[in-house]
C-alpha cells in the first residue's frame, strides 16, 4: 500500500513539474525575439563593405580577373531582410573568398598576394562561423567587417605596387648584378682544398 501510494505521489509530482507555464514560455520567446532584433539591427548597421576599386590596377583587374570581380560584387551587395539573409550572404562570401586563389593573373601570383588572399579568406570565414552560432556575437562580426575592409584596401594597394614595380625598367647589366648578389648562386671565394691521397 505504501509503495503504490508513494509511486502515485511521485508520478503526480513529476507530471505537475513537467508542465510549463504558457505565460513563462511566451515571455522567454518575446525576450529571445527582442534579442535577435537587436543583433540584426547591429549587424545591419555594421555590414558596410568597401567594395569599390581604389586604384587603376584594381579596376583593370576587375575586367581580367573574374574571381576578384565577383568577390567585390558580392561584398557590395548588402542583405536586408533577416539574420538568415546575412547568414546566406556570409556563406556566399566565404565561397567567393576561397575562389580568389583560382586563376590569379600570372603577374600577381606571388606569395605577397597569396598571403593577403589567405588573410582575407580567414576573416570572411570567421564572419561565416560567427553568424551561424546560436548566440551571435554581433560586435565581433562588425569588427571583422571593418578588418575585411582594411584587408581589401591593403590588397588593392599591394596589387598597385606590384604593377608599378614591374613597369620600372632595368638598366643594362642590372640583371647580372642581381644574379651575382644572390647568395644561393654565388661562387665560394675560398674553394675547399682537395685532399690528395
Short mmCIF file of C-alpha atoms in Angstrom, two decimals:
data_model
loop_
_atom_site.label_atom_id
_atom_site.label_comp_id
_atom_site.label_asym_id
_atom_site.label_seq_id
_atom_site.Cartn_x
_atom_site.Cartn_y
_atom_site.Cartn_z
CA UNK A 1 0.00 0.00 0.00
CA UNK A 2 2.77 2.38 0.96
CA UNK A 3 4.63 1.57 -2.24
CA UNK A 4 1.66 2.25 -4.52
CA UNK A 5 0.80 5.46 -2.66
CA UNK A 6 4.45 6.64 -2.88
CA UNK A 7 4.70 5.82 -6.57
CA UNK A 8 1.37 7.56 -7.27
CA UNK A 9 2.57 10.64 -5.40
CA UNK A 10 5.87 10.59 -7.33
CA UNK A 11 4.07 10.36 -10.66
CA UNK A 12 1.80 13.29 -9.77
CA UNK A 13 4.80 15.40 -8.74
CA UNK A 14 6.61 14.56 -11.99
CA UNK A 15 3.58 15.30 -14.15
CA UNK A 16 2.91 18.61 -12.46
CA UNK A 17 6.57 19.67 -12.68
CA UNK A 18 6.78 18.81 -16.39
CA UNK A 19 4.02 21.18 -17.32
CA UNK A 20 5.33 24.58 -18.31
CA UNK A 21 3.50 27.76 -17.75
CA UNK A 22 2.46 29.21 -21.14
CA UNK A 23 2.98 32.74 -19.84
CA UNK A 24 6.60 32.00 -18.91
CA UNK A 25 7.22 30.43 -22.30
CA UNK A 26 5.69 33.43 -24.08
CA UNK A 27 7.88 35.83 -22.09
CA UNK A 28 11.00 33.83 -22.92
CA UNK A 29 10.11 33.79 -26.61
CA UNK A 30 9.48 37.53 -26.58
CA UNK A 31 12.86 38.20 -24.92
CA UNK A 32 14.60 35.98 -27.45
CA UNK A 33 12.84 37.77 -30.33
CA UNK A 34 13.87 41.18 -29.00
CA UNK A 35 17.44 39.98 -28.56
CA UNK A 36 17.56 38.71 -32.17
CA UNK A 37 16.14 42.03 -33.40
CA UNK A 38 18.89 43.95 -31.59
CA UNK A 39 21.52 41.63 -33.04
CA UNK A 40 20.02 42.04 -36.53
CA UNK A 41 19.99 45.81 -36.13
CA UNK A 42 23.64 45.92 -35.01
CA UNK A 43 24.79 43.66 -37.84
CA UNK A 44 22.71 45.61 -40.36
CA UNK A 45 24.33 48.89 -39.26
CA UNK A 46 27.86 47.48 -39.30
CA UNK A 47 27.66 45.46 -42.52
CA UNK A 48 29.20 48.11 -44.77
CA UNK A 49 31.89 46.70 -47.01
CA UNK A 50 34.00 48.95 -49.19
CA UNK A 51 33.92 47.08 -52.47
CA UNK A 52 34.94 49.88 -54.83
CA UNK A 53 38.29 49.53 -56.62
CA UNK A 54 40.65 52.05 -55.03
CA UNK A 55 43.12 52.41 -57.89
CA UNK A 56 43.57 51.87 -61.61
CA UNK A 57 45.22 48.48 -61.14
CA UNK A 58 42.26 47.15 -59.17
CA UNK A 59 39.84 48.49 -61.78
CA UNK A 60 41.82 46.75 -64.54
CA UNK A 61 41.86 43.51 -62.60
CA UNK A 62 38.07 43.54 -62.25
CA UNK A 63 37.88 43.10 -66.03
CA UNK A 64 40.68 40.49 -66.26
CA UNK A 65 40.30 38.51 -63.04
CA UNK A 66 36.74 37.17 -62.83
CA UNK A 67 37.04 35.84 -59.26
CA UNK A 68 38.18 39.25 -57.96
CA UNK A 69 35.29 40.97 -59.75
CA UNK A 70 32.73 38.50 -58.38
CA UNK A 71 34.16 38.82 -54.86
CA UNK A 72 33.96 42.64 -54.94
CA UNK A 73 30.41 42.46 -56.33
CA UNK A 74 29.36 40.12 -53.50
CA UNK A 75 30.89 42.48 -50.96
CA UNK A 76 28.88 45.36 -52.42
CA UNK A 77 25.52 43.61 -52.09
CA UNK A 78 24.06 44.03 -48.61
CA UNK A 79 21.30 41.69 -47.38
CA UNK A 80 18.35 43.48 -45.81
CA UNK A 81 15.60 41.14 -44.71
CA UNK A 82 16.76 38.99 -41.78
CA UNK A 83 19.55 37.23 -39.95
CA UNK A 84 19.00 34.32 -42.33
CA UNK A 85 19.80 36.60 -45.28
CA UNK A 86 23.04 37.67 -43.57
CA UNK A 87 23.87 34.02 -42.91
CA UNK A 88 23.34 33.18 -46.57
CA UNK A 89 25.45 36.18 -47.66
CA UNK A 90 28.26 35.15 -45.28
CA UNK A 91 28.21 31.65 -46.75
CA UNK A 92 28.39 33.04 -50.28
CA UNK A 93 31.21 35.45 -49.36
CA UNK A 94 33.14 32.58 -47.82
CA UNK A 95 32.82 30.61 -51.04
CA UNK A 96 33.84 33.61 -53.19
CA UNK A 97 36.87 34.35 -50.99
CA UNK A 98 38.05 30.75 -51.35
CA UNK A 99 37.76 31.08 -55.13
CA UNK A 100 40.16 34.05 -55.19
CA UNK A 101 43.11 31.64 -55.38
CA UNK A 102 41.81 30.33 -58.69
CA UNK A 103 43.16 31.92 -61.86
CA UNK A 104 45.27 34.63 -60.22
CA UNK A 105 46.90 36.55 -63.07
CA UNK A 106 50.47 35.31 -63.50
CA UNK A 107 51.97 38.72 -62.76
CA UNK A 108 50.21 38.76 -59.36
CA UNK A 109 50.57 35.08 -58.48
CA UNK A 110 53.27 35.74 -55.89
CA UNK A 111 53.49 34.98 -52.15
CA UNK A 112 52.62 38.56 -51.13
CA UNK A 113 49.26 38.43 -52.92
CA UNK A 114 48.53 34.85 -51.92
CA UNK A 115 49.13 35.63 -48.25
CA UNK A 116 46.77 38.63 -48.42
CA UNK A 117 44.15 36.40 -50.03
CA UNK A 118 44.66 33.85 -47.22
CA UNK A 119 44.12 36.54 -44.55
CA UNK A 120 41.04 37.82 -46.36
CA UNK A 121 39.64 34.29 -46.65
CA UNK A 122 40.27 33.64 -42.95
CA UNK A 123 38.41 36.78 -41.87
CA UNK A 124 35.46 36.08 -44.19
CA UNK A 125 35.29 32.51 -42.88
CA UNK A 126 35.29 33.88 -39.33
CA UNK A 127 32.22 36.00 -40.14
CA UNK A 128 30.57 32.93 -41.63
CA UNK A 129 31.33 30.98 -38.46
CA UNK A 130 30.17 33.65 -36.00
CA UNK A 131 26.93 34.45 -37.80
CA UNK A 132 25.87 30.79 -37.73
CA UNK A 133 26.27 30.41 -33.95
CA UNK A 134 23.21 30.17 -31.68
CA UNK A 135 24.39 33.18 -29.68
CA UNK A 136 25.59 35.52 -32.44
CA UNK A 137 28.42 37.85 -31.32
CA UNK A 138 27.27 40.89 -33.30
CA UNK A 139 30.09 43.19 -32.13
CA UNK A 140 32.70 40.66 -33.28
CA UNK A 141 31.04 40.48 -36.71
CA UNK A 142 31.01 44.28 -37.05
CA UNK A 143 34.69 44.36 -36.06
CA UNK A 144 35.51 41.69 -38.68
CA UNK A 145 33.69 43.71 -41.36
CA UNK A 146 35.98 46.66 -40.63
CA UNK A 147 39.04 44.40 -40.69
CA UNK A 148 37.98 42.95 -44.05
CA UNK A 149 37.64 46.49 -45.44
CA UNK A 150 41.23 47.15 -44.32
CA UNK A 151 42.46 43.90 -45.87
CA UNK A 152 40.70 44.57 -49.19
CA UNK A 153 42.26 48.06 -49.33
CA UNK A 154 45.73 46.75 -48.48
CA UNK A 155 45.43 44.05 -51.13
CA UNK A 156 44.47 46.64 -53.72
CA UNK A 157 47.49 48.77 -52.78
CA UNK A 158 49.72 45.68 -52.94
CA UNK A 159 48.46 44.91 -56.44
CA UNK A 160 49.15 48.50 -57.47
CA UNK A 161 52.67 48.37 -56.04
CA UNK A 162 53.40 45.15 -57.95
CA UNK A 163 52.26 46.79 -61.17
CA UNK A 164 54.36 49.93 -60.55
CA UNK A 165 57.47 47.85 -59.77
CA UNK A 166 57.01 45.78 -62.91
CA UNK A 167 56.90 48.93 -65.03
CA UNK A 168 60.28 50.16 -63.78
CA UNK A 169 62.85 49.49 -66.49
CA UNK A 170 66.07 47.75 -65.56
CA UNK A 171 69.40 49.26 -66.54
CA UNK A 172 71.98 47.46 -68.65
CA UNK A 173 73.77 44.90 -66.50
CA UNK A 174 71.37 45.21 -63.55
CA UNK A 175 70.09 41.69 -64.07
CA UNK A 176 73.63 40.29 -63.99
CA UNK A 177 74.40 42.28 -60.83
CA UNK A 178 71.27 40.95 -59.08
CA UNK A 179 72.21 37.40 -60.01
CA UNK A 180 75.70 37.98 -58.58
CA UNK A 181 74.17 39.21 -55.30
CA UNK A 182 72.11 36.04 -54.98
CA UNK A 183 73.96 34.09 -52.28
CA UNK A 184 72.46 30.79 -53.38
CA UNK A 185 74.14 31.13 -56.76
CA UNK A 186 77.35 32.76 -55.59
CA UNK A 187 80.65 31.00 -56.17
CA UNK A 188 82.56 30.45 -52.91
CA UNK A 189 85.62 32.67 -52.62
CA UNK A 190 87.64 30.08 -50.70
CA UNK A 191 87.47 26.83 -52.60
CA UNK A 192 87.65 23.71 -50.49
CA UNK A 193 91.12 22.20 -50.86
CA UNK A 194 91.23 18.74 -52.32
CA UNK A 195 92.98 16.13 -50.28
CA UNK A 196 95.34 14.04 -52.34
CA UNK A 197 95.92 10.54 -51.08
#
